[in-house]
C-alpha positions as a Markdown table, in Angstrom:
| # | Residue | x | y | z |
|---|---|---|---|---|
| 1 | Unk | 0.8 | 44.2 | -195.9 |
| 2 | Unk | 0.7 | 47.0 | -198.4 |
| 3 | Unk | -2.1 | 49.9 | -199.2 |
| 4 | Unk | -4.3 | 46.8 | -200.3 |
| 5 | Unk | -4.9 | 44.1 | -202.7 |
| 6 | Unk | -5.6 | 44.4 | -206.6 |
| 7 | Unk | -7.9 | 42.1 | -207.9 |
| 8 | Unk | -7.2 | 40.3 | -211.4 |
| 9 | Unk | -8.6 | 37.1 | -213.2 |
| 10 | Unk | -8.0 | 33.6 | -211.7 |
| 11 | Unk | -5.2 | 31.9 | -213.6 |
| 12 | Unk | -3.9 | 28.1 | -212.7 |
| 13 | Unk | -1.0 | 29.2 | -211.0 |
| 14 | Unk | -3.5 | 30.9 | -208.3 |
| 15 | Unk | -4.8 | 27.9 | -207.5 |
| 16 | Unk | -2.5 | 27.2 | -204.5 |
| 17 | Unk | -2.7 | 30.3 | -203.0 |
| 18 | Unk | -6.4 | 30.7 | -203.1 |
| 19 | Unk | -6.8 | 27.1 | -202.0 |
| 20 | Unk | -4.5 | 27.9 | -199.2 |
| 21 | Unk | -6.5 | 31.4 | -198.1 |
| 22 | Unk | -9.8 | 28.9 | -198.8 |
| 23 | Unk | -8.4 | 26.9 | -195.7 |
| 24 | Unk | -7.8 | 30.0 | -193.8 |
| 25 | Unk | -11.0 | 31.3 | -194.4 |
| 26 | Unk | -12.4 | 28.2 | -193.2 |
| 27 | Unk | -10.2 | 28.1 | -190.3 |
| 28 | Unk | -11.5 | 31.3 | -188.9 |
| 29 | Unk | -14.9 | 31.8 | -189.8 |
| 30 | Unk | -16.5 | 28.3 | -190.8 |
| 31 | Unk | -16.9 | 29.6 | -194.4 |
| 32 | Unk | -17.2 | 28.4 | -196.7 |
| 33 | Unk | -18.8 | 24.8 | -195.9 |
| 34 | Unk | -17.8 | 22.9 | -198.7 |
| 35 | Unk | -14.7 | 22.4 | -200.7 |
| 36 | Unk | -12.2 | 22.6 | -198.1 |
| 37 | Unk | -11.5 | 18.9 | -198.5 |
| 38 | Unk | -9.8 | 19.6 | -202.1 |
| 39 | Unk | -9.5 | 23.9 | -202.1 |
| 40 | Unk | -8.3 | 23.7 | -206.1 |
| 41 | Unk | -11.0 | 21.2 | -207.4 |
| 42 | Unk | -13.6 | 23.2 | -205.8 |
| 43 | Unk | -12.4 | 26.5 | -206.8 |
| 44 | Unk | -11.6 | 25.5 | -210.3 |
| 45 | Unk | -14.9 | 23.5 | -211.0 |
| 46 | Unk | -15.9 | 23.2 | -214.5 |
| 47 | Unk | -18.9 | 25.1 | -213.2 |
| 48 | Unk | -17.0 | 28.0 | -213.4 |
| 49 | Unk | -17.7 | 30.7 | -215.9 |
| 50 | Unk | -15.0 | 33.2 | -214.6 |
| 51 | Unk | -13.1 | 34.0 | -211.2 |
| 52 | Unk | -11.1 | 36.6 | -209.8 |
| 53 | Unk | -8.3 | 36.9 | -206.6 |
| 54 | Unk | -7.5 | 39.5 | -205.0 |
| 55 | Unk | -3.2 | 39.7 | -204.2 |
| 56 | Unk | -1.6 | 41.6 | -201.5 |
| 57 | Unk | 2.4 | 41.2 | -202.0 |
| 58 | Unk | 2.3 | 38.3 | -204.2 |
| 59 | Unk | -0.4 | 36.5 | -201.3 |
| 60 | Unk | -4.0 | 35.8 | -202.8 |
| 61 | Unk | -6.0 | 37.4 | -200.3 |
| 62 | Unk | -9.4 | 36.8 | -202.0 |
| 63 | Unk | -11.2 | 35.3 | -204.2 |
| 64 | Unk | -14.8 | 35.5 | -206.4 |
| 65 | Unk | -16.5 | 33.6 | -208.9 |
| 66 | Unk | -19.7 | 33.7 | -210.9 |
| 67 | Unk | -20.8 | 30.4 | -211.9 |
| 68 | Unk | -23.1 | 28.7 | -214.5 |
| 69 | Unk | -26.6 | 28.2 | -212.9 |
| 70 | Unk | -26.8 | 24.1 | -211.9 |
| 71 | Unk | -30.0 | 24.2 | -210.1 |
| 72 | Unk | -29.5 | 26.5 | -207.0 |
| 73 | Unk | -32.6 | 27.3 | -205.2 |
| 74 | Unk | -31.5 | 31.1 | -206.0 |
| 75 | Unk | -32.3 | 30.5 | -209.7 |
| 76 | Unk | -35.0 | 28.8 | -208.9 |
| 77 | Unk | -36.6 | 31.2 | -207.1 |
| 78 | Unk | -35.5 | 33.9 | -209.5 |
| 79 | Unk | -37.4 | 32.4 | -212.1 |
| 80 | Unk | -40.5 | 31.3 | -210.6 |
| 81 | Unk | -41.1 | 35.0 | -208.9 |
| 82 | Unk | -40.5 | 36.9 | -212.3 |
| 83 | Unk | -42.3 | 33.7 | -214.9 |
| 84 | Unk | -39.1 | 32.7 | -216.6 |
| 85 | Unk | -38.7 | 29.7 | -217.3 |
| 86 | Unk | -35.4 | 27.6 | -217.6 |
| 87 | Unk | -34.6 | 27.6 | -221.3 |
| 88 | Unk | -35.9 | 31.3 | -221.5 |
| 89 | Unk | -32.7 | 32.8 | -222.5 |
| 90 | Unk | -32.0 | 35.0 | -220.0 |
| 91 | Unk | -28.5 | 35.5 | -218.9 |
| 92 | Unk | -28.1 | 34.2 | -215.7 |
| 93 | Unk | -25.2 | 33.8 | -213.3 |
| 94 | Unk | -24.4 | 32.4 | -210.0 |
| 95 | Unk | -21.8 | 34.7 | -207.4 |
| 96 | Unk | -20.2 | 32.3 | -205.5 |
| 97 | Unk | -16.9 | 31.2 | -203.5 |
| 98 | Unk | -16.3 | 34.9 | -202.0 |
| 99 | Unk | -13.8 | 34.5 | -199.3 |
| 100 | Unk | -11.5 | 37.1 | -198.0 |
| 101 | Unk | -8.6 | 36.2 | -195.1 |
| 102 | Unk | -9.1 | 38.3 | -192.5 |
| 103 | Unk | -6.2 | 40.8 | -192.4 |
| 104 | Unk | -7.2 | 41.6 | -196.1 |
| 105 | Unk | -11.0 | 42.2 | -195.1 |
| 106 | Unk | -9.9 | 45.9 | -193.4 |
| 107 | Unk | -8.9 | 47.0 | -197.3 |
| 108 | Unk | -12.6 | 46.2 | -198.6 |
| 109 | Unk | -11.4 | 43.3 | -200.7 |
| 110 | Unk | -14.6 | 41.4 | -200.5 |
| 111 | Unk | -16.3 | 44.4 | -201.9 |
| 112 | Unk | -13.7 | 45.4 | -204.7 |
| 113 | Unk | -14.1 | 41.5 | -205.7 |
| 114 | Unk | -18.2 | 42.0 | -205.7 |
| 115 | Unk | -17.3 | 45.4 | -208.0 |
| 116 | Unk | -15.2 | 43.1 | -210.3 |
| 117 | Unk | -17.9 | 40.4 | -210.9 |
| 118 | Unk | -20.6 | 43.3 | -210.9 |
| 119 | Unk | -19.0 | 45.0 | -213.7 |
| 120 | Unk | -18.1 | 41.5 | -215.6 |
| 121 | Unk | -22.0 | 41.0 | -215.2 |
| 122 | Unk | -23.1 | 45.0 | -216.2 |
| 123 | Unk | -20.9 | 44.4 | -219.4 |
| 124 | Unk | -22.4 | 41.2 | -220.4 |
| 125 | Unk | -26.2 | 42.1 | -219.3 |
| 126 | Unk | -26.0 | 39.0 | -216.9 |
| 127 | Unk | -28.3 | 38.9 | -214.3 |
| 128 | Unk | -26.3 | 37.4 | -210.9 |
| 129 | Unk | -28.0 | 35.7 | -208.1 |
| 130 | Unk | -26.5 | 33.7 | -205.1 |
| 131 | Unk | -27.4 | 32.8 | -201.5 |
| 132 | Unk | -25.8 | 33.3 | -198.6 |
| 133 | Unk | -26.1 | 31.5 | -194.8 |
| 134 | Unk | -28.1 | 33.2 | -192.4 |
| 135 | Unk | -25.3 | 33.0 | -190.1 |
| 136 | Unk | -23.2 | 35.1 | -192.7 |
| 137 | Unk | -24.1 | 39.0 | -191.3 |
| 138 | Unk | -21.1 | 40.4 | -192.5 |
| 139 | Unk | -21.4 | 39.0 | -195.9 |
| 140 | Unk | -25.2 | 40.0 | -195.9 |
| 141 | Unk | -24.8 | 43.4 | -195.0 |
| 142 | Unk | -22.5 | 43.9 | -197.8 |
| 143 | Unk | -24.8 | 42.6 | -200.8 |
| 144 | Unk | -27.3 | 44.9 | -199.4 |
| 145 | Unk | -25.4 | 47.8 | -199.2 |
| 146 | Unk | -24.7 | 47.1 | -202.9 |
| 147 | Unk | -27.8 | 46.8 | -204.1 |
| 148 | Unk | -28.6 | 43.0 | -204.1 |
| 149 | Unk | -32.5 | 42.4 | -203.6 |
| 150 | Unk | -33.5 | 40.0 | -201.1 |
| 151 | Unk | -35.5 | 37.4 | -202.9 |
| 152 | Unk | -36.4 | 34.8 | -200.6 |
| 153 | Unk | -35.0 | 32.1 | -198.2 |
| 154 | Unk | -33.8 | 28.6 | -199.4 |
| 155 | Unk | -31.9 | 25.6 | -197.8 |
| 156 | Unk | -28.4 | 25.8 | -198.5 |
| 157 | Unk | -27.2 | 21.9 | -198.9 |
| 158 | Unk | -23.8 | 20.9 | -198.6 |
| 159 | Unk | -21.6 | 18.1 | -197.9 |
| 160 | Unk | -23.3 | 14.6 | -196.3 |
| 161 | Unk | -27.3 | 15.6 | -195.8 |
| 162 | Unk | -26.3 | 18.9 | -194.2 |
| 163 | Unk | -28.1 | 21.8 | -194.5 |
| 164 | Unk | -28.4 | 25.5 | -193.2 |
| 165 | Unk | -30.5 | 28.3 | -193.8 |
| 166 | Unk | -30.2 | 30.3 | -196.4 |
| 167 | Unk | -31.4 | 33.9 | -197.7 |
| 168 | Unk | -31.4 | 34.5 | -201.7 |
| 169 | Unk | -30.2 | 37.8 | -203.7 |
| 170 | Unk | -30.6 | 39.0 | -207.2 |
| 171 | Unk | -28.8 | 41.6 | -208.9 |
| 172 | Unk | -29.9 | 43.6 | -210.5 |
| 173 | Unk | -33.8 | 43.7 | -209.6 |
| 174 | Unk | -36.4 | 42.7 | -212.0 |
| 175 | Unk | -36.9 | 46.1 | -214.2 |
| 176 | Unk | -33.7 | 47.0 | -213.1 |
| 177 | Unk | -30.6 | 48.4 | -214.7 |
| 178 | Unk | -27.0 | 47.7 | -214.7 |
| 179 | Unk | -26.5 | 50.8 | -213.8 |
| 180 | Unk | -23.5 | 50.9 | -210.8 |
| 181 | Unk | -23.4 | 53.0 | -207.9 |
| 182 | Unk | -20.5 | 53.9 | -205.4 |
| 183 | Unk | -16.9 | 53.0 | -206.1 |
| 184 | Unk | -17.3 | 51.1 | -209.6 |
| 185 | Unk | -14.2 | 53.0 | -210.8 |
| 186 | Unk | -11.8 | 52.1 | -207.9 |
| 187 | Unk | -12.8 | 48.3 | -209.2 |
């Protein structure tokens, strides 16, 4: 592998090679829980407002997505905390399906893809939310360090009746700004 990935929007002719670093992600970390069963489906749900992979010598490496809100416990929780209610207008997204093969993970790639879908969201005044599985430190300790808020805990559900715990994150906090820190320009 090269100096690192780039990062560039999801076209359809991604699809196989993100499904297929999907499946490896899966393969060594358990992550994510669903959608391994049809990788291209999952990652090109209609649900999907706008996506991202990283590439590393013509391999994606990575991938991001922020999602229309369908409900999550996230949203839910954003709204009820702050009064908004669900038709009040505000610009909401959901960051989902971050996955990063390992070998790629020692570039940052998981946090040049949050940069990417943090400055889509800064540009568009769209607040982001999204939960993440206890079980998840790595990914954790990475939305902290870029200024997520912890909002609360929530079930996530998946697949047959299964469910795991789940902590929630907001970005940016209530009251505050778009406003980037760190290495927004190397996005």
């Amino acid at each position: 592998m090269t100096g690192g990935p780039h990062v560039r929007p999801l076209t359809e002719a991604d699809l196989p090679g993100a499904a297929k670093a999907l499946v490896e992600v899966h393969a060594t970390d358990g992550y994510p829980v669903e959608g391994v069963a049809d990788p291209e489906a999952w990652i090109s749900s209609p649900a999907v407002l706008t996506a991202w992979v990283a590439v590393e010598d013509e391999r994606v490496v990575g991938h991001i997505a922020i999602m229309r809100p369908r409900g999550e416990d996230a949203v839910a929780l954003w709204r009820e905390q702050n009064g908004v209610a669900g038709g009040s207008g505000e610009r909401m997204g959901v960051l989902a399906r971050l996955f990063v093969v390992r070998e790629a993970r020692r570039h940052a790639t998981g946090e040049t893809l949050m940069w990417t879908a943090m400055a889509y969201a800064q540009d568009r005044s769209l607040r982001l939310v999204l939960d993440v599985m206890t079980k998840d430190t790595a990914a954790i300790r990475l939305y902290e360090r870029l200024g997520w808020t912890n909002i609360g805990e929530a079930t996530h559900r998946y697949g047959d009746g299964q469910e795991t715990p789940a902590i929630c994150y907001v970005w940016p906090a209530a009251g505050g700004t778009y406003v980037m820190r760190g290495a927004a320009e190397d996005r």
